[in-house]
XYZ file of N, CA and C in Angstrom:
414
model
N 52.343 -21.046 44.882
C 53.339 -21.860 44.220
C 53.424 -21.411 42.762
N 54.624 -21.226 42.264
C 54.834 -20.759 40.902
C 54.637 -21.849 39.860
N 54.499 -21.409 38.628
C 54.294 -22.341 37.511
C 55.402 -23.378 37.409
N 56.612 -22.914 37.523
C 57.751 -23.828 37.374
C 57.708 -24.932 38.426
N 57.397 -24.581 39.662
C 57.330 -25.560 40.745
C 56.175 -26.538 40.511
N 55.040 -26.039 40.090
C 53.896 -26.915 39.832
C 54.237 -27.903 38.719
N 54.824 -27.407 37.639
C 55.212 -28.284 36.533
C 56.248 -29.299 37.003
N 57.214 -28.864 37.791
C 58.233 -29.785 38.301
C 57.581 -30.898 39.124
N 56.631 -30.553 39.975
C 55.928 -31.564 40.778
C 55.155 -32.539 39.883
N 54.487 -32.012 38.861
C 53.753 -32.873 37.924
C 54.700 -33.816 37.191
N 55.821 -33.288 36.740
C 56.807 -34.088 36.026
C 57.344 -35.196 36.922
N 57.661 -34.858 38.152
C 58.171 -35.871 39.083
C 57.145 -36.974 39.298
N 55.871 -36.598 39.425
C 54.822 -37.605 39.597
C 54.697 -38.474 38.350
N 54.726 -37.873 37.176
C 54.623 -38.629 35.925
C 55.805 -39.589 35.790
N 57.000 -39.104 36.046
C 58.189 -39.956 35.943
C 58.121 -41.117 36.931
N 57.611 -40.858 38.122
C 57.472 -41.913 39.133
C 56.453 -42.956 38.672
N 55.311 -42.487 38.142
C 54.288 -43.432 37.678
C 54.808 -44.289 36.527
N 55.570 -43.694 35.635
C 56.141 -44.452 34.513
C 57.175 -45.444 35.027
N 58.049 -44.986 35.902
C 59.099 -45.845 36.466
C 58.499 -47.018 37.250
N 57.435 -46.744 38.023
C 56.787 -47.776 38.839
C 55.792 -48.611 38.039
N 55.686 -48.334 36.758
C 54.793 -49.020 35.840
C 53.316 -48.885 36.230
N 52.990 -47.816 36.942
C 51.591 -47.504 37.236
C 50.935 -46.865 36.012
N 51.754 -46.273 35.163
C 51.290 -45.638 33.934
C 51.822 -46.467 32.778
N 50.933 -47.203 32.140
C 51.288 -48.021 30.994
C 51.120 -47.167 29.748
N 52.217 -46.730 29.172
C 52.190 -45.836 28.018
C 51.750 -46.584 26.767
N 50.672 -46.120 26.183
C 50.174 -46.729 24.951
C 50.919 -46.142 23.755
N 50.840 -46.780 22.607
C 51.434 -46.188 21.405
C 50.863 -44.794 21.115
N 49.575 -44.598 21.372
C 48.968 -43.279 21.173
C 49.575 -42.261 22.133
N 49.761 -42.661 23.400
C 50.409 -41.765 24.372
C 51.773 -41.327 23.860
N 52.547 -42.255 23.368
C 53.903 -41.962 22.894
C 53.882 -41.025 21.691
N 52.960 -41.285 20.764
C 52.856 -40.449 19.573
C 52.422 -39.036 19.919
N 51.394 -38.926 20.755
C 50.891 -37.601 21.145
C 51.930 -36.852 21.961
N 52.611 -37.548 22.861
C 53.650 -36.905 23.671
C 54.784 -36.387 22.787
N 55.180 -37.172 21.795
C 56.254 -36.745 20.900
C 55.843 -35.517 20.096
N 54.623 -35.506 19.598
C 54.128 -34.352 18.827
C 54.025 -33.120 19.720
N 53.503 -33.292 20.928
C 53.391 -32.166 21.860
C 54.774 -31.627 22.212
N 55.732 -32.518 22.431
C 57.096 -32.080 22.748
C 57.671 -31.258 21.604
N 57.475 -31.714 20.385
C 57.973 -30.969 19.226
C 57.298 -29.611 19.111
N 55.984 -29.578 19.346
C 55.249 -28.321 19.258
C 55.672 -27.344 20.360
N 55.917 -27.858 21.564
C 56.375 -26.988 22.653
C 57.761 -26.442 22.352
N 58.617 -27.289 21.811
C 59.961 -26.831 21.456
C 59.896 -25.757 20.373
N 59.013 -25.947 19.427
C 58.847 -24.964 18.355
C 58.329 -23.633 18.895
N 57.423 -23.714 19.859
C 56.833 -22.491 20.422
C 57.808 -21.751 21.324
N 58.472 -22.469 22.200
C 59.365 -21.847 23.184
C 60.729 -22.512 23.056
N 61.557 -21.932 22.241
C 62.875 -22.490 21.965
C 63.835 -22.315 23.120
N 65.026 -21.946 22.792
C 66.075 -21.805 23.800
C 65.889 -20.514 24.601
N 66.450 -20.478 25.805
C 66.373 -19.229 26.575
C 66.974 -18.048 25.822
N 68.059 -18.287 25.107
C 68.715 -17.211 24.373
C 67.811 -16.666 23.270
N 67.135 -17.550 22.557
C 66.265 -17.087 21.474
C 65.057 -16.342 22.020
N 64.527 -16.790 23.133
C 63.349 -16.129 23.708
C 63.683 -14.718 24.201
N 64.843 -14.555 24.799
C 65.205 -13.265 25.369
C 65.460 -12.200 24.318
N 65.655 -12.606 23.068
C 65.857 -11.615 22.007
C 64.530 -11.106 21.454
N 63.430 -11.748 21.844
C 62.108 -11.386 21.331
C 61.494 -10.243 22.122
N 60.558 -9.548 21.505
C 59.778 -8.539 22.225
C 58.832 -9.242 23.184
N 58.295 -8.506 24.140
C 57.324 -9.092 25.067
C 56.094 -9.606 24.329
N 55.663 -8.903 23.302
C 54.505 -9.337 22.520
C 54.789 -10.706 21.896
N 55.968 -10.862 21.315
C 56.316 -12.134 20.682
C 56.510 -13.245 21.713
N 57.096 -12.914 22.852
C 57.264 -13.931 23.902
C 55.914 -14.419 24.394
N 54.995 -13.495 24.598
C 53.663 -13.878 25.056
C 52.941 -14.698 23.992
N 53.107 -14.320 22.732
C 52.499 -15.087 21.637
C 52.991 -16.532 21.661
N 54.271 -16.713 21.854
C 54.836 -18.068 21.864
C 54.384 -18.863 23.092
N 54.241 -18.188 24.223
C 53.718 -18.881 25.400
C 52.285 -19.344 25.155
N 51.500 -18.510 24.512
C 50.124 -18.896 24.185
C 50.102 -20.024 23.164
N 51.044 -20.023 22.223
C 51.153 -21.136 21.274
C 51.434 -22.438 22.013
N 52.270 -22.374 23.030
C 52.567 -23.568 23.824
C 51.311 -24.075 24.524
N 50.528 -23.168 25.077
C 49.271 -23.584 25.709
C 48.325 -24.204 24.690
N 48.278 -23.645 23.510
C 47.434 -24.206 22.452
C 47.910 -25.617 22.089
N 49.214 -25.812 22.028
C 49.755 -27.138 21.721
C 49.349 -28.146 22.791
N 49.364 -27.733 24.054
C 48.927 -28.621 25.124
C 47.444 -28.956 24.984
N 46.642 -27.952 24.664
C 45.201 -28.177 24.511
C 44.917 -29.138 23.354
N 45.631 -28.991 22.261
C 45.438 -29.878 21.117
C 45.851 -31.304 21.479
N 46.979 -31.452 22.143
C 47.427 -32.782 22.570
C 46.406 -33.401 23.517
N 45.913 -32.621 24.441
C 44.926 -33.091 25.407
C 43.669 -33.611 24.722
N 43.297 -32.992 23.618
C 42.095 -33.392 22.892
C 42.237 -34.768 22.241
N 43.454 -35.271 22.130
C 43.693 -36.530 21.417
C 43.982 -37.726 22.312
N 43.915 -37.548 23.620
C 44.248 -38.655 24.526
C 43.233 -38.766 25.656
N 43.344 -39.885 26.344
C 42.506 -40.145 27.521
C 43.414 -40.702 28.611
N 42.883 -40.849 29.787
C 43.636 -41.479 30.866
C 44.750 -40.604 31.415
N 45.816 -41.252 31.839
C 46.884 -40.561 32.570
C 47.545 -39.442 31.771
N 47.778 -39.643 30.476
C 48.388 -38.568 29.703
C 47.459 -37.365 29.633
N 46.172 -37.604 29.492
C 45.209 -36.497 29.485
C 45.211 -35.781 30.833
N 45.267 -36.542 31.896
C 45.277 -35.925 33.228
C 46.545 -35.097 33.420
N 47.669 -35.648 32.957
C 48.950 -34.946 33.058
C 48.925 -33.652 32.244
N 48.494 -33.742 30.997
C 48.444 -32.560 30.139
C 47.451 -31.525 30.670
N 46.318 -31.991 31.176
C 45.328 -31.066 31.736
C 45.871 -30.323 32.949
N 46.568 -31.041 33.809
C 47.153 -30.404 34.993
C 48.246 -29.414 34.584
N 49.022 -29.774 33.575
C 50.070 -28.873 33.094
C 49.461 -27.608 32.491
N 48.429 -27.775 31.684
C 47.766 -26.607 31.096
C 47.172 -25.720 32.186
N 46.594 -26.330 33.190
C 46.031 -25.557 34.304
C 47.120 -24.768 35.017
N 48.273 -25.381 35.217
C 49.389 -24.697 35.889
C 49.857 -23.482 35.101
N 49.699 -23.537 33.789
C 50.178 -22.454 32.923
C 49.108 -21.417 32.600
N 47.911 -21.552 33.162
C 46.825 -20.620 32.826
C 47.093 -19.166 33.175
N 47.962 -18.825 34.121
C 48.212 -17.396 34.322
C 48.632 -16.679 33.041
N 49.287 -17.397 32.133
C 49.705 -16.813 30.863
C 48.498 -16.233 30.115
N 47.346 -16.850 30.276
C 46.144 -16.388 29.574
C 45.647 -15.039 30.091
N 46.116 -14.636 31.248
C 45.690 -13.366 31.843
C 46.738 -12.274 31.667
N 47.790 -12.587 30.933
C 48.853 -11.614 30.724
C 48.599 -10.787 29.477
N 49.120 -9.586 29.503
C 49.087 -8.734 28.312
C 50.462 -8.112 28.169
N 50.866 -7.900 26.928
C 52.163 -7.297 26.646
C 52.019 -5.856 26.185
N 50.807 -5.476 25.858
C 50.559 -4.118 25.372
C 50.066 -3.222 26.495
N 50.331 -1.929 26.424
C 49.818 -1.005 27.434
C 48.292 -0.989 27.402
N 47.708 -0.714 28.542
C 46.246 -0.739 28.645
C 45.596 0.450 27.957
N 46.308 1.537 27.857
C 45.678 2.735 27.295
C 44.570 3.200 28.226
N 43.501 3.703 27.655
C 42.398 4.209 28.474
C 41.268 3.205 28.638
N 41.355 2.058 27.990
C 40.250 1.107 28.007
C 40.432 -0.005 29.018
N 39.379 -0.801 29.174
C 39.457 -1.943 30.094
C 40.370 -3.031 29.538
N 40.885 -3.863 30.403
C 41.804 -4.924 29.992
C 41.225 -6.319 30.221
N 39.969 -6.399 30.647
C 39.334 -7.693 30.927
C 40.121 -8.474 31.977
N 40.766 -7.753 32.859
C 41.530 -8.379 33.935
C 42.942 -8.773 33.564
N 43.365 -8.474 32.346
C 44.722 -8.830 31.925
C 45.737 -7.934 32.635
N 46.858 -8.530 32.977
C 47.925 -7.813 33.681
C 49.230 -7.977 32.924
N 50.131 -7.023 33.099
C 51.455 -7.135 32.501
C 52.358 -7.914 33.453
N 52.897 -9.022 32.989
C 53.784 -9.801 33.855
C 55.154 -9.147 33.964
N 55.832 -9.461 35.025
C 57.219 -9.028 35.184
C 58.093 -9.853 34.238
N 59.228 -9.317 33.825
C 60.128 -10.088 32.948
C 60.465 -11.472 33.519
N 60.602 -11.571 34.818
C 60.914 -12.862 35.446
C 59.778 -13.866 35.250
N 58.541 -13.382 35.159
C 57.410 -14.285 34.963
C 57.446 -14.920 33.568
N 57.864 -14.158 32.559
C 58.044 -14.746 31.229
C 59.056 -15.879 31.317
N 60.170 -15.590 31.946
C 61.246 -16.574 32.063
C 60.769 -17.824 32.794
N 60.028 -17.646 33.882
C 59.522 -18.787 34.648
C 58.584 -19.645 33.804
N 57.680 -19.012 33.079
C 56.742 -19.754 32.236
C 57.491 -20.505 31.133
N 58.462 -19.859 30.533
C 59.244 -20.500 29.466
C 60.038 -21.687 30.009
N 60.618 -21.536 31.183
C 61.363 -22.645 31.790
C 60.431 -23.797 32.138
N 59.244 -23.487 32.624
C 58.257 -24.530 32.938
C 57.883 -25.299 31.671
N 57.689 -24.591 30.581
C 57.330 -25.243 29.319
C 58.492 -26.083 28.801
N 59.706 -25.591 28.940
C 60.868 -26.378 28.512
C 60.992 -27.667 29.325
N 60.713 -27.582 30.614
C 60.764 -28.783 31.471
C 59.690 -29.771 31.042
N 58.525 -29.274 30.783
C 57.424 -30.108 30.308
C 57.783 -30.732 28.957
N 58.375 -29.951 28.082
C 58.771 -30.433 26.756
C 59.769 -31.588 26.879
N 60.751 -31.449 27.741
C 61.744 -32.522 27.905
C 61.098 -33.811 28.415
N 60.152 -33.666 29.307
C 59.459 -34.835 29.842
C 58.624 -35.515 28.772
N 57.874 -34.716 28.012
C 57.071 -35.306 26.945
C 57.963 -35.982 25.901
N 59.103 -35.396 25.594
C 60.031 -36.010 24.648
C 60.551 -37.340 25.184
N 60.759 -37.423 26.487
C 61.268 -38.666 27.053
C 60.198 -39.767 27.101
N 58.934 -39.395 27.069
C 57.849 -40.383 27.113
C 57.874 -41.266 25.877
N 58.243 -40.717 24.746
C 58.230 -41.524 23.518
C 59.224 -42.668 23.564
N 60.217 -42.555 24.444
C 61.221 -43.633 24.540
C 61.135 -44.408 25.851
N 60.229 -43.995 26.722
C 60.127 -44.663 28.043
C 59.613 -46.084 27.923
């Protein structure tokens, strides 16, 4: 299952829990979600802006998005932490990607992703960003 599908499933579950009032959003949840949404938007902007970047820069921004999730995760507990942790786990393939040629040395298992994989990861992060932004008003 691809990153985008995993994130979509997580988002659907989160939206259902919020709608069914199984997830009682605290003021801290709302604040952290809003900050994470802003940070994700800053890291991975529009599809048009991302496609103008080099692979090195696109990968850097994807890693920035993962860092933003990790920082948000460090500030919450309960359902938001579980949601953010699952989202970060879904995006971990990004940590094994490299944008530079391997040359003659080892790569520590890093692989060059296909252009479509960048796009999929960016779309997954944008979907996650929209959901986190909506949490502040839910």
